[in-house]
Amino acid sequence: MKKLTVAAVAALMTTALTAPAFAVEWNVSVWGKRRAFTEHVEKMKELVEQKTNGEFTMNISYGGLSKNRENLDGISIGAFEMAQFCAGYHRDKNPTITVLELPFLGVDTLELERELSEVVYDHPAVKADLARWNATLLMPSPMPQYNVVGKGDKPSKLEDFSGLAVRATGGIGQAMEKVGAVPTSVTATEARQALDSGIVQGVAFAPHAHMSFGTVEGGQWWTTNLNPGTVNCPVVVNTDALNALSDEHREALMSSVEESLDHYVENYNTNTMGKWGPTLEEKGIEKVTFGDDEIAAFEEKAAGPIAKAWVEEMNGRGLPGQELYDLVTKTIEEKKAQNQ
């Protein structure tokens, strides 16, 4: 066997060091259609492909890989490498992050929702919770406060929600129940059909979803200021797939998170909210605004009791419920003080 010369060895080492990383292709499971809610995922794809000169690509599928309620299951078995889901779709599968869906937390901007989610996602108990599904939390999908688009008699006071079937999940559903509504957890893609057919009389969504899923097409009224809370919908990656990435590709992915979220928030604040008011006017949807006293009474009925029950439930499961709730309230207080 011939011995390699020093020059040959040096050449081989140089080639090894400069050789491109193996091409990687990830499948990403989301649902519906491209909209404000998925813009950070689309931006992530763009940035990662740019940073790796096309070596790391992402195929984003809108409903072709999994149903939205089954995305976390798909991640757990490696059916795809990245996915988006909402905590309220399956509270038992991700109990720790449902703290972010408690009603009347007082989060009033997308920026605060983003920061709060990132703090909670970094908590050891939350990481361990998602690790049960072989999932690593990558980034949140910050959404504004939910309000209701409805059909039929418009509510003029909170009592008018009594007996009304409303599509509402998570803490928002629990809050609506406190004023006598009947929360129904149909998926986002089923919401318009449920409203049109009379299965529900109202749908609680953020503005982008009301437009994307067509509830504004059949809606007749919209609550401007219920603001009970929002839904938390993280983007996660399969942990094994993440660990299998080369250092270069992992850096390309992780270094793109903040820019992707910056793009998401700017797009939502500028484009989505810029279209919302004109859309309501165009569709002839009447705005329903409740008095301060009614909103205060709604908050009193829902916020404290639901939070207390959540903490007790989490503690009973051996999870740090009080610690997570205190982390949320403290973070909101600190961030608002910083921004004053």
Coordinates of C-alpha atoms in Angstrom, one line a residue:
M1 CA 0.0 0.0 0.0
K2 CA 1.5 3.3 -1.0
K3 CA 2.1 5.9 1.6
L4 CA 0.4 9.3 1.0
T5 CA 2.8 12.2 0.7
V6 CA 2.5 15.2 3.0
A7 CA 1.1 17.2 0.1
A8 CA -1.6 14.6 -0.7
V9 CA -2.7 14.4 3.0
A10 CA -2.9 18.2 3.1
A11 CA -5.0 18.2 -0.1
L12 CA -7.4 15.6 1.3
M13 CA -7.7 17.5 4.6
T14 CA -8.4 20.7 2.7
T15 CA -11.1 19.0 0.6
A16 CA -12.7 17.5 3.7
L17 CA -12.8 20.9 5.4
T18 CA -14.2 22.8 2.4
A19 CA -16.6 20.1 1.2
P20 CA -20.3 21.2 1.5
A21 CA -22.5 19.6 4.1
F22 CA -24.8 16.9 2.9
A23 CA -28.0 18.2 1.4
V24 CA -30.9 18.1 3.9
E25 CA -34.6 18.2 3.0
W26 CA -37.2 18.8 5.8
N27 CA -41.0 18.4 5.5
V28 CA -43.0 21.0 7.4
S29 CA -46.7 20.4 8.4
V30 CA -49.0 23.4 8.7
W31 CA -52.7 23.8 7.6
G32 CA -55.1 26.1 5.9
K33 CA -53.3 28.3 3.4
R34 CA -50.4 30.7 3.5
R35 CA -51.4 33.6 5.7
A36 CA -50.1 35.9 8.5
F37 CA -50.1 32.9 10.9
T38 CA -47.5 31.0 8.8
E39 CA -45.4 33.9 7.6
H40 CA -42.5 33.1 10.1
V41 CA -42.4 29.5 8.8
E42 CA -42.2 30.8 5.2
K43 CA -39.5 33.3 6.2
M44 CA -37.6 30.5 8.0
K45 CA -37.6 28.4 4.8
E46 CA -36.3 31.4 2.8
L47 CA -33.6 32.3 5.2
V48 CA -32.3 28.8 5.8
E49 CA -32.1 28.1 2.0
Q50 CA -30.3 31.3 1.5
K51 CA -27.8 30.7 4.3
T52 CA -27.0 27.2 3.1
N53 CA -26.9 27.9 -0.7
G54 CA -29.9 25.6 -1.1
E55 CA -28.3 22.7 0.7
F56 CA -31.0 22.8 3.5
T57 CA -34.5 23.0 2.0
M58 CA -37.9 22.9 3.5
N59 CA -41.1 21.6 1.9
I60 CA -44.0 23.4 3.6
S61 CA -47.3 21.4 3.3
Y62 CA -50.6 23.1 4.0
G63 CA -52.6 20.1 5.2
G64 CA -51.0 17.5 3.0
L65 CA -49.0 15.7 5.7
S66 CA -51.3 15.7 8.7
K67 CA -54.5 17.0 10.2
N68 CA -53.8 20.1 12.4
R69 CA -54.8 18.3 15.6
E70 CA -52.3 15.5 14.8
N71 CA -49.2 17.5 14.0
L72 CA -47.6 16.9 17.4
D73 CA -48.2 13.1 17.0
G74 CA -46.5 13.3 13.6
I75 CA -43.5 15.1 15.1
S76 CA -43.2 12.4 17.8
I77 CA -42.8 9.6 15.3
G78 CA -40.7 11.5 12.8
A79 CA -43.4 11.6 10.1
F80 CA -42.1 15.1 9.3
E81 CA -39.4 17.3 10.8
M82 CA -41.2 20.6 11.6
A83 CA -44.8 21.5 12.4
Q84 CA -47.1 24.1 13.9
F85 CA -49.9 23.3 16.3
C86 CA -52.1 25.0 18.9
A87 CA -51.9 24.1 22.5
G88 CA -55.7 24.3 22.9
Y89 CA -56.2 21.5 20.4
H90 CA -54.9 18.9 22.8
R91 CA -54.4 20.3 26.3
D92 CA -53.4 16.9 27.8
K93 CA -50.6 16.5 25.3
N94 CA -48.9 19.9 26.2
P95 CA -50.3 21.0 29.5
T96 CA -47.5 23.3 30.5
I97 CA -47.9 25.7 27.6
T98 CA -51.6 26.1 28.1
V99 CA -50.6 28.6 30.8
L100 CA -50.3 31.0 27.9
E101 CA -53.9 30.4 26.9
L102 CA -55.4 31.4 30.3
P103 CA -57.9 34.2 29.9
F104 CA -57.4 37.9 30.7
L105 CA -53.6 37.7 31.2
G106 CA -53.3 41.3 30.0
V107 CA -51.1 40.7 26.9
D108 CA -51.9 43.6 24.6
T109 CA -49.3 43.5 21.8
L110 CA -47.8 40.9 19.5
E111 CA -44.4 41.9 20.8
L112 CA -45.3 41.1 24.4
E113 CA -47.0 37.8 23.3
R114 CA -43.8 36.9 21.5
E115 CA -41.5 37.7 24.4
L116 CA -43.8 36.0 27.0
S117 CA -44.0 32.8 24.9
E118 CA -40.2 32.7 24.5
V119 CA -39.7 33.0 28.3
V120 CA -42.2 30.1 28.9
Y121 CA -40.8 27.9 26.2
D122 CA -37.4 28.2 27.9
H123 CA -38.6 26.8 31.2
P124 CA -37.2 23.3 32.0
A125 CA -40.7 21.9 32.8
V126 CA -42.0 23.1 29.4
K127 CA -39.0 21.6 27.6
A128 CA -39.5 18.3 29.3
D129 CA -43.2 18.4 28.6
L130 CA -42.6 18.7 24.8
A131 CA -39.7 16.2 25.0
R132 CA -42.2 13.5 25.6
W133 CA -43.2 14.0 22.0
N134 CA -39.6 14.1 20.8
A135 CA -40.3 17.8 20.1
T136 CA -38.1 20.9 20.6
L137 CA -39.9 24.2 20.7
L138 CA -38.5 26.5 18.0
M139 CA -40.6 29.6 18.0
P140 CA -44.1 30.9 18.9
S141 CA -46.8 32.2 16.5
P142 CA -47.8 35.5 18.3
M143 CA -51.5 36.4 17.9
P144 CA -53.6 39.3 19.1
Q145 CA -56.6 39.0 21.4
Y146 CA -59.4 36.9 20.1
N147 CA -62.9 38.3 19.4
V148 CA -66.1 36.8 18.1
V149 CA -67.6 37.0 14.6
G150 CA -71.2 35.8 14.8
K151 CA -74.4 35.3 12.9
G152 CA -77.9 35.9 14.0
D153 CA -79.1 38.2 16.8
K154 CA -76.2 40.3 17.9
P155 CA -75.4 40.4 21.6
S156 CA -75.9 43.8 23.2
K157 CA -74.7 42.6 26.7
L158 CA -72.7 39.7 27.9
E159 CA -75.8 37.8 29.2
D160 CA -76.9 37.5 25.5
F161 CA -74.1 34.9 25.1
S162 CA -76.1 32.5 27.3
G163 CA -76.8 29.3 25.4
L164 CA -74.9 30.5 22.3
A165 CA -72.6 27.9 20.7
V166 CA -69.2 29.6 20.1
R167 CA -66.2 28.0 18.5
A168 CA -63.6 28.7 21.2
T169 CA -60.7 26.6 22.4
G170 CA -58.5 26.6 25.5
G171 CA -58.8 29.3 28.0
I172 CA -61.0 31.4 25.7
G173 CA -63.5 28.6 25.6
Q174 CA -63.4 28.4 29.4
A175 CA -64.0 32.1 29.6
M176 CA -66.9 32.1 27.3
E177 CA -68.4 29.3 29.4
K178 CA -68.4 31.7 32.3
V179 CA -70.9 34.0 30.6
G180 CA -73.1 31.1 29.6
A181 CA -71.9 30.3 26.1
V182 CA -71.4 26.8 24.9
P183 CA -67.8 26.4 23.7
T184 CA -67.3 24.2 20.8
S185 CA -63.8 23.1 19.6
V186 CA -64.2 22.7 15.9
T187 CA -60.9 23.2 14.1
A188 CA -60.1 26.4 12.2
T189 CA -60.7 24.7 8.9
E190 CA -64.2 23.6 10.0
A191 CA -65.2 26.9 11.5
R192 CA -66.9 28.6 8.5
Q193 CA -69.0 25.5 7.7
A194 CA -70.0 25.3 11.4
L195 CA -71.0 29.0 11.4
D196 CA -72.9 28.7 8.0
S197 CA -74.7 25.6 9.0
G198 CA -75.7 26.9 12.5
I199 CA -73.7 24.4 14.4
V200 CA -72.2 27.5 16.1
Q201 CA -73.5 31.0 16.2
G202 CA -70.1 32.6 16.8
V203 CA -66.4 31.9 16.1
A204 CA -63.6 33.2 18.3
F205 CA -60.5 33.9 16.2
A206 CA -57.8 36.4 15.7
P207 CA -58.4 38.8 12.8
H208 CA -56.2 37.0 10.3
A209 CA -58.1 33.7 10.9
H210 CA -61.5 35.4 10.4
M211 CA -60.3 36.5 7.0
S212 CA -58.3 33.4 6.0
F213 CA -61.0 30.9 7.0
G214 CA -63.9 32.9 5.7
T215 CA -66.0 33.5 8.8
V216 CA -66.3 37.2 7.7
E217 CA -68.2 36.0 4.6
G218 CA -71.2 34.8 6.6
G219 CA -70.7 36.9 9.8
Q220 CA -73.1 39.7 10.7
W221 CA -71.4 41.1 13.9
W222 CA -68.1 41.3 15.6
T223 CA -67.2 41.9 19.2
T224 CA -64.6 44.7 19.3
N225 CA -63.4 44.4 22.9
L226 CA -64.1 41.1 24.6
N227 CA -60.3 40.4 24.5
P228 CA -60.4 37.3 26.7
G229 CA -57.1 36.0 25.6
T230 CA -55.4 34.3 22.7
V231 CA -54.3 30.8 21.6
N232 CA -50.7 29.7 21.8
C233 CA -49.4 27.9 18.7
P234 CA -45.8 27.0 18.7
V235 CA -43.6 25.8 15.8
V236 CA -41.7 22.7 16.9
V237 CA -39.1 20.5 15.3
N238 CA -38.4 16.8 15.7
T239 CA -35.6 16.6 18.2
D240 CA -33.8 13.7 16.4
A241 CA -33.9 15.6 13.1
L242 CA -32.5 18.7 14.9
N243 CA -29.7 16.7 16.5
A244 CA -28.9 15.1 13.1
L245 CA -28.2 18.4 11.4
S246 CA -24.6 19.4 10.7
D247 CA -23.3 22.3 12.8
E248 CA -23.6 24.6 9.8
H249 CA -27.2 23.7 9.1
R250 CA -28.3 23.9 12.7
E251 CA -26.7 27.3 13.0
A252 CA -28.6 28.4 9.8
L253 CA -31.9 27.2 11.4
M254 CA -31.4 28.6 14.9
S255 CA -29.9 31.9 13.7
S256 CA -33.0 32.5 11.6
V257 CA -35.6 32.4 14.4
E258 CA -35.4 36.0 15.5
E259 CA -35.5 37.4 11.9
S260 CA -38.4 35.1 11.0
L261 CA -40.4 36.4 14.1
D262 CA -39.5 40.0 13.3
H263 CA -40.9 39.5 9.8
Y264 CA -44.0 37.8 11.2
V265 CA -44.8 40.6 13.7
E266 CA -44.2 43.4 11.2
N267 CA -46.4 41.7 8.6
Y268 CA -49.2 41.1 11.1
N269 CA -49.2 44.6 12.5
T270 CA -48.9 46.3 9.1
N271 CA -50.7 44.2 6.5
T272 CA -53.2 42.1 8.5
M273 CA -54.4 44.8 10.8
G274 CA -54.4 47.2 7.9
K275 CA -56.9 45.1 6.1
W276 CA -59.1 44.2 9.1
G277 CA -61.1 47.4 9.4
P278 CA -61.8 47.8 5.7
T279 CA -62.9 44.1 5.5
L280 CA -65.5 44.6 8.3
E281 CA -66.9 47.6 6.4
E282 CA -66.9 45.9 3.1
K283 CA -68.8 42.9 4.5
G284 CA -71.2 45.0 6.4
I285 CA -70.3 43.4 9.7
E286 CA -71.7 45.4 12.7
K287 CA -69.3 46.1 15.5
V288 CA -70.4 45.2 19.0
T289 CA -68.7 47.0 21.9
F290 CA -69.3 46.2 25.5
G291 CA -69.2 48.7 28.4
D292 CA -66.2 48.8 30.7
D293 CA -68.3 47.5 33.6
E294 CA -69.4 44.5 31.7
I295 CA -65.8 43.7 30.6
A296 CA -64.6 44.1 34.2
A297 CA -67.4 41.7 35.4
F298 CA -66.4 39.2 32.7
E299 CA -62.8 39.3 33.7
E300 CA -63.7 38.9 37.4
K301 CA -65.8 35.8 36.6
A302 CA -63.2 34.2 34.4
A303 CA -59.6 35.3 35.1
G304 CA -59.1 34.4 38.8
P305 CA -61.2 31.2 39.0
I306 CA -59.8 29.7 35.8
A307 CA -56.2 30.5 36.7
K308 CA -56.7 29.0 40.1
A309 CA -58.2 25.8 38.7
W310 CA -55.4 25.6 36.2
V311 CA -52.7 25.8 38.9
E312 CA -54.4 23.2 41.0
E313 CA -54.8 20.8 38.0
M314 CA -51.1 21.2 37.1
N315 CA -49.9 20.8 40.6
G316 CA -52.0 17.7 40.9
R317 CA -50.2 16.3 37.8
G318 CA -46.8 16.9 39.5
L319 CA -46.1 19.9 37.2
P320 CA -45.0 23.3 38.6
G321 CA -48.3 25.0 37.9
Q322 CA -47.9 27.9 40.4
E323 CA -44.3 28.5 39.3
L324 CA -45.4 28.7 35.6
Y325 CA -48.3 31.0 36.3
D326 CA -46.1 33.3 38.5
L327 CA -43.5 33.3 35.7
V328 CA -46.2 34.5 33.2
T329 CA -47.6 37.2 35.4
K330 CA -44.2 38.4 36.5
T331 CA -42.9 38.5 32.9
I332 CA -45.9 40.5 31.7
E333 CA -45.5 43.0 34.6
E334 CA -41.8 43.4 33.9
K335 CA -42.1 43.8 30.2
K336 CA -44.9 46.4 30.4
A337 CA -42.8 48.3 33.0
Q338 CA -39.8 48.3 30.6
N339 CA -41.9 49.6 27.7
Q340 CA -43.5 52.5 29.6

